[in-house]
Amino acid sequence: MSESLERELDRAAKMIERAEYVIAFTGAGISAESGVPTFRGKGGLWEKYKPEEIATPEAFERDPRRVWEWYKWRMELIAKTKPNPGHIALARMEEAGIVKAIITQNVDGLHQRAGSKNVLELHGSIWRVRCVNPSCGYRATVREPPKEIPPRCPRCGSLLRPDVVWFGEPLPSRVWEQAVIEAGNADLVIVVGTSGVVMPAAMIPLLVKQHGGVIIEVNVEPSNITVSADVFLKGKAGVVLPKLAEKLGLKI
Ligand code: NAD
Ligand code: ZN
């Protein structure tokens, strides 16, 4: 470990110890070491697929089968993965009463599988489906991808869709309101593995900063958040977060 990272880790740990209400804000980068591809950056999903072709309501209207094929592929991929030491370190910090909430942009469910309890999923979950018919309201949790694609609603026969937020769609309002409340309570946010370009999600760390809070960022490279970060811990989430947890006296 470089001397400067060691020093920055010490600074970060002191800030966390002094803070009263710590939250975490995570993106695709925290799941990269579990084998879930990120959207942007090297090897990102968008090198192969264009978002406007897959993750939009228009794409689903045009070709639900194609959209479902992509989600089925991602569900199969995610089902084979495990939480990595980054997810586990955050779960331990929550267990120890240090981290109060995890606000995530991820849809993979890996935070919960690592043992995190207070997880706010801003962009929904790949492990939920819902009926496209607004007057039906059917929703379900699933453990595996649907066998038949596109799946149909057992209640009304309309199409089922993944319960995730697509480009151009609003965030689930109750989850968003809760996230804004958490950001309002927080005097420190640990931002992990996000490019910080997807709005309004990326507002969360900035809201903490706006009322005088501190941003500690973990990323392999600078992001949109970095200019606002008080401490930048350069490295992989699965390496840096366990070291940070250790500095806080926790065993991973
Ligand atoms: P992003 O793909 O835009 O950015 C990923 C970020 O993670 C980059 O800044 C990259 O430098 C960083 N990174 C890569 N590997 C890392 C590592 N090992 N440790 C630390 N940082 C690392 O992701 P985003 O900001 O979350 O925005 C993308 C959107 O895509 C989100 O809205 C989310 O819903 C969705 N998404 C989710 C998943 C998932 O659930 N796992 C995966 C891909 C995309
Ligand atoms: Zn229905």
mmCIF file with all atom_site columns, N, CA and C in Angstrom, residues 176-207:
data_model
loop_
_atom_site.group_PDB
_atom_site.id
_atom_site.type_symbol
_atom_site.label_atom_id
_atom_site.label_alt_id
_atom_site.label_comp_id
_atom_site.label_asym_id
_atom_site.label_entity_id
_atom_site.label_seq_id
_atom_site.pdbx_PDB_ins_code
_atom_site.Cartn_x
_atom_site.Cartn_y
_atom_site.Cartn_z
_atom_site.occupancy
_atom_site.B_iso_or_equiv
_atom_site.pdbx_formal_charge
_atom_site.auth_seq_id
_atom_site.auth_comp_id
_atom_site.auth_asym_id
_atom_site.auth_atom_id
_atom_site.pdbx_PDB_model_num
ATOM 1  N N  . TRP A 1 176 ? -36.674 7.762  -2.792  1.00 0.00 ? 176 TRP A N  1
ATOM 2  C CA . TRP A 1 176 ? -35.932 9.012  -3.004  1.00 0.00 ? 176 TRP A CA 1
ATOM 3  C C  . TRP A 1 176 ? -36.103 9.949  -1.808  1.00 0.00 ? 176 TRP A C  1
ATOM 4  N N  . GLU A 1 177 ? -37.358 10.096 -1.326  1.00 0.00 ? 177 GLU A N  1
ATOM 5  C CA . GLU A 1 177 ? -37.602 10.978 -0.174  1.00 0.00 ? 177 GLU A CA 1
ATOM 6  C C  . GLU A 1 177 ? -36.799 10.511 1.040   1.00 0.00 ? 177 GLU A C  1
ATOM 7  N N  . GLN A 1 178 ? -36.787 9.193  1.239   1.00 0.00 ? 178 GLN A N  1
ATOM 8  C CA . GLN A 1 178 ? -36.038 8.618  2.360   1.00 0.00 ? 178 GLN A CA 1
ATOM 9  C C  . GLN A 1 178 ? -34.534 8.915  2.217   1.00 0.00 ? 178 GLN A C  1
ATOM 10 N N  . ALA A 1 179 ? -34.038 8.798  0.972   1.00 0.00 ? 179 ALA A N  1
ATOM 11 C CA . ALA A 1 179 ? -32.612 9.044  0.716   1.00 0.00 ? 179 ALA A CA 1
ATOM 12 C C  . ALA A 1 179 ? -32.266 10.508 1.001   1.00 0.00 ? 179 ALA A C  1
ATOM 13 N N  . VAL A 1 180 ? -33.170 11.405 0.625   1.00 0.00 ? 180 VAL A N  1
ATOM 14 C CA . VAL A 1 180 ? -32.929 12.836 0.872   1.00 0.00 ? 180 VAL A CA 1
ATOM 15 C C  . VAL A 1 180 ? -32.933 13.109 2.381   1.00 0.00 ? 180 VAL A C  1
ATOM 16 N N  . ILE A 1 181 ? -33.807 12.413 3.115   1.00 0.00 ? 181 ILE A N  1
ATOM 17 C CA . ILE A 1 181 ? -33.825 12.557 4.577   1.00 0.00 ? 181 ILE A CA 1
ATOM 18 C C  . ILE A 1 181 ? -32.502 12.067 5.165   1.00 0.00 ? 181 ILE A C  1
ATOM 19 N N  . GLU A 1 182 ? -32.041 10.911 4.699   1.00 0.00 ? 182 GLU A N  1
ATOM 20 C CA . GLU A 1 182 ? -30.760 10.370 5.198   1.00 0.00 ? 182 GLU A CA 1
ATOM 21 C C  . GLU A 1 182 ? -29.618 11.346 4.897   1.00 0.00 ? 182 GLU A C  1
ATOM 22 N N  . ALA A 1 183 ? -29.629 11.898 3.682   1.00 0.00 ? 183 ALA A N  1
ATOM 23 C CA . ALA A 1 183 ? -28.579 12.859 3.312   1.00 0.00 ? 183 ALA A CA 1
ATOM 24 C C  . ALA A 1 183 ? -28.655 14.100 4.194   1.00 0.00 ? 183 ALA A C  1
ATOM 25 N N  . GLY A 1 184 ? -29.880 14.477 4.570   1.00 0.00 ? 184 GLY A N  1
ATOM 26 C CA . GLY A 1 184 ? -30.078 15.638 5.447   1.00 0.00 ? 184 GLY A CA 1
ATOM 27 C C  . GLY A 1 184 ? -29.556 15.366 6.852   1.00 0.00 ? 184 GLY A C  1
ATOM 28 N N  . ASN A 1 185 ? -29.675 14.114 7.300   1.00 0.00 ? 185 ASN A N  1
ATOM 29 C CA . ASN A 1 185 ? -29.196 13.741 8.645   1.00 0.00 ? 185 ASN A CA 1
ATOM 30 C C  . ASN A 1 185 ? -27.687 13.593 8.695   1.00 0.00 ? 185 ASN A C  1
ATOM 31 N N  . ALA A 1 186 ? -27.093 13.270 7.535   1.00 0.00 ? 186 ALA A N  1
ATOM 32 C CA . ALA A 1 186 ? -25.689 12.845 7.521   1.00 0.00 ? 186 ALA A CA 1
ATOM 33 C C  . ALA A 1 186 ? -24.722 14.014 7.623   1.00 0.00 ? 186 ALA A C  1
ATOM 34 N N  . ASP A 1 187 ? -23.648 13.807 8.403   1.00 0.00 ? 187 ASP A N  1
ATOM 35 C CA . ASP A 1 187 ? -22.548 14.782 8.372   1.00 0.00 ? 187 ASP A CA 1
ATOM 36 C C  . ASP A 1 187 ? -21.322 14.176 7.692   1.00 0.00 ? 187 ASP A C  1
ATOM 37 N N  . LEU A 1 188 ? -21.459 12.950 7.195   1.00 0.00 ? 188 LEU A N  1
ATOM 38 C CA . LEU A 1 188 ? -20.364 12.342 6.425   1.00 0.00 ? 188 LEU A CA 1
ATOM 39 C C  . LEU A 1 188 ? -20.946 11.281 5.503   1.00 0.00 ? 188 LEU A C  1
ATOM 40 N N  . VAL A 1 189 ? -20.491 11.288 4.254   1.00 0.00 ? 189 VAL A N  1
ATOM 41 C CA . VAL A 1 189 ? -20.936 10.250 3.315   1.00 0.00 ? 189 VAL A CA 1
ATOM 42 C C  . VAL A 1 189 ? -19.709 9.575  2.705   1.00 0.00 ? 189 VAL A C  1
ATOM 43 N N  . ILE A 1 190 ? -19.729 8.241  2.719   1.00 0.00 ? 190 ILE A N  1
ATOM 44 C CA . ILE A 1 190 ? -18.668 7.473  2.062   1.00 0.00 ? 190 ILE A CA 1
ATOM 45 C C  . ILE A 1 190 ? -19.206 7.109  0.676   1.00 0.00 ? 190 ILE A C  1
ATOM 46 N N  . VAL A 1 191 ? -18.600 7.675  -0.362  1.00 0.00 ? 191 VAL A N  1
ATOM 47 C CA . VAL A 1 191 ? -19.066 7.460  -1.743  1.00 0.00 ? 191 VAL A CA 1
ATOM 48 C C  . VAL A 1 191 ? -18.175 6.392  -2.380  1.00 0.00 ? 191 VAL A C  1
ATOM 49 N N  . VAL A 1 192 ? -18.783 5.340  -2.905  1.00 0.00 ? 192 VAL A N  1
ATOM 50 C CA . VAL A 1 192 ? -17.981 4.221  -3.411  1.00 0.00 ? 192 VAL A CA 1
ATOM 51 C C  . VAL A 1 192 ? -18.361 3.825  -4.838  1.00 0.00 ? 192 VAL A C  1
ATOM 52 N N  . GLY A 1 193 ? -17.380 3.850  -5.736  1.00 0.00 ? 193 GLY A N  1
ATOM 53 C CA . GLY A 1 193 ? -17.545 3.245  -7.056  1.00 0.00 ? 193 GLY A CA 1
ATOM 54 C C  . GLY A 1 193 ? -18.682 3.778  -7.895  1.00 0.00 ? 193 GLY A C  1
ATOM 55 N N  . THR A 1 194 ? -18.784 5.097  -7.945  1.00 0.00 ? 194 THR A N  1
ATOM 56 C CA . THR A 1 194 ? -19.800 5.671  -8.832  1.00 0.00 ? 194 THR A CA 1
ATOM 57 C C  . THR A 1 194 ? -19.180 6.772  -9.683  1.00 0.00 ? 194 THR A C  1
ATOM 58 N N  . SER A 1 195 ? -19.621 6.841  -10.944 1.00 0.00 ? 195 SER A N  1
ATOM 59 C CA . SER A 1 195 ? -19.110 7.889  -11.823 1.00 0.00 ? 195 SER A CA 1
ATOM 60 C C  . SER A 1 195 ? -19.756 9.235  -11.485 1.00 0.00 ? 195 SER A C  1
ATOM 61 N N  . GLY A 1 196 ? -20.896 9.178  -10.770 1.00 0.00 ? 196 GLY A N  1
ATOM 62 C CA . GLY A 1 196 ? -21.550 10.420 -10.333 1.00 0.00 ? 196 GLY A CA 1
ATOM 63 C C  . GLY A 1 196 ? -22.185 11.204 -11.466 1.00 0.00 ? 196 GLY A C  1
ATOM 64 N N  . VAL A 1 197 ? -22.551 10.506 -12.524 1.00 0.00 ? 197 VAL A N  1
ATOM 65 C CA . VAL A 1 197 ? -23.144 11.214 -13.669 1.00 0.00 ? 197 VAL A CA 1
ATOM 66 C C  . VAL A 1 197 ? -24.644 10.983 -13.793 1.00 0.00 ? 197 VAL A C  1
ATOM 67 N N  . VAL A 1 198 ? -25.171 9.984  -13.073 1.00 0.00 ? 198 VAL A N  1
ATOM 68 C CA . VAL A 1 198 ? -26.596 9.673  -13.208 1.00 0.00 ? 198 VAL A CA 1
ATOM 69 C C  . VAL A 1 198 ? -27.386 10.523 -12.212 1.00 0.00 ? 198 VAL A C  1
ATOM 70 N N  . MET A 1 199 ? -28.210 11.412 -12.751 1.00 0.00 ? 199 MET A N  1
ATOM 71 C CA . MET A 1 199 ? -29.019 12.306 -11.917 1.00 0.00 ? 199 MET A CA 1
ATOM 72 C C  . MET A 1 199 ? -30.435 11.752 -11.823 1.00 0.00 ? 199 MET A C  1
ATOM 73 N N  . PRO A 1 200 ? -31.158 12.008 -10.737 1.00 0.00 ? 200 PRO A N  1
ATOM 74 C CA . PRO A 1 200 ? -30.763 12.816 -9.588  1.00 0.00 ? 200 PRO A CA 1
ATOM 75 C C  . PRO A 1 200 ? -29.930 12.078 -8.539  1.00 0.00 ? 200 PRO A C  1
ATOM 76 N N  . ALA A 1 201 ? -29.666 10.777 -8.732  1.00 0.00 ? 201 ALA A N  1
ATOM 77 C CA . ALA A 1 201 ? -28.969 9.998  -7.694  1.00 0.00 ? 201 ALA A CA 1
ATOM 78 C C  . ALA A 1 201 ? -27.703 10.697 -7.207  1.00 0.00 ? 201 ALA A C  1
ATOM 79 N N  . ALA A 1 202 ? -26.916 11.207 -8.158  1.00 0.00 ? 202 ALA A N  1
ATOM 80 C CA . ALA A 1 202 ? -25.614 11.788 -7.809  1.00 0.00 ? 202 ALA A CA 1
ATOM 81 C C  . ALA A 1 202 ? -25.721 13.056 -6.955  1.00 0.00 ? 202 ALA A C  1
ATOM 82 N N  . MET A 1 203 ? -26.963 13.550 -6.768  1.00 0.00 ? 203 MET A N  1
ATOM 83 C CA . MET A 1 203 ? -27.185 14.701 -5.882  1.00 0.00 ? 203 MET A CA 1
ATOM 84 C C  . MET A 1 203 ? -26.926 14.352 -4.424  1.00 0.00 ? 203 MET A C  1
ATOM 85 N N  . ILE A 1 204 ? -27.101 13.075 -4.076  1.00 0.00 ? 204 ILE A N  1
ATOM 86 C CA . ILE A 1 204 ? -27.068 12.674 -2.656  1.00 0.00 ? 204 ILE A CA 1
ATOM 87 C C  . ILE A 1 204 ? -25.777 13.112 -1.938  1.00 0.00 ? 204 ILE A C  1
ATOM 88 N N  . PRO A 1 205 ? -24.585 12.757 -2.471  1.00 0.00 ? 205 PRO A N  1
ATOM 89 C CA . PRO A 1 205 ? -23.381 13.231 -1.769  1.00 0.00 ? 205 PRO A CA 1
ATOM 90 C C  . PRO A 1 205 ? -23.279 14.753 -1.740  1.00 0.00 ? 205 PRO A C  1
ATOM 91 N N  . LEU A 1 206 ? -23.766 15.400 -2.794  1.00 0.00 ? 206 LEU A N  1
ATOM 92 C CA . LEU A 1 206 ? -23.673 16.862 -2.848  1.00 0.00 ? 206 LEU A CA 1
ATOM 93 C C  . LEU A 1 206 ? -24.594 17.516 -1.818  1.00 0.00 ? 206 LEU A C  1
ATOM 94 N N  . LEU A 1 207 ? -25.729 16.865 -1.538  1.00 0.00 ? 207 LEU A N  1
ATOM 95 C CA . LEU A 1 207 ? -26.636 17.375 -0.498  1.00 0.00 ? 207 LEU A CA 1
ATOM 96 C C  . LEU A 1 207 ? -25.947 17.351 0.868   1.00 0.00 ? 207 LEU A C  1
#
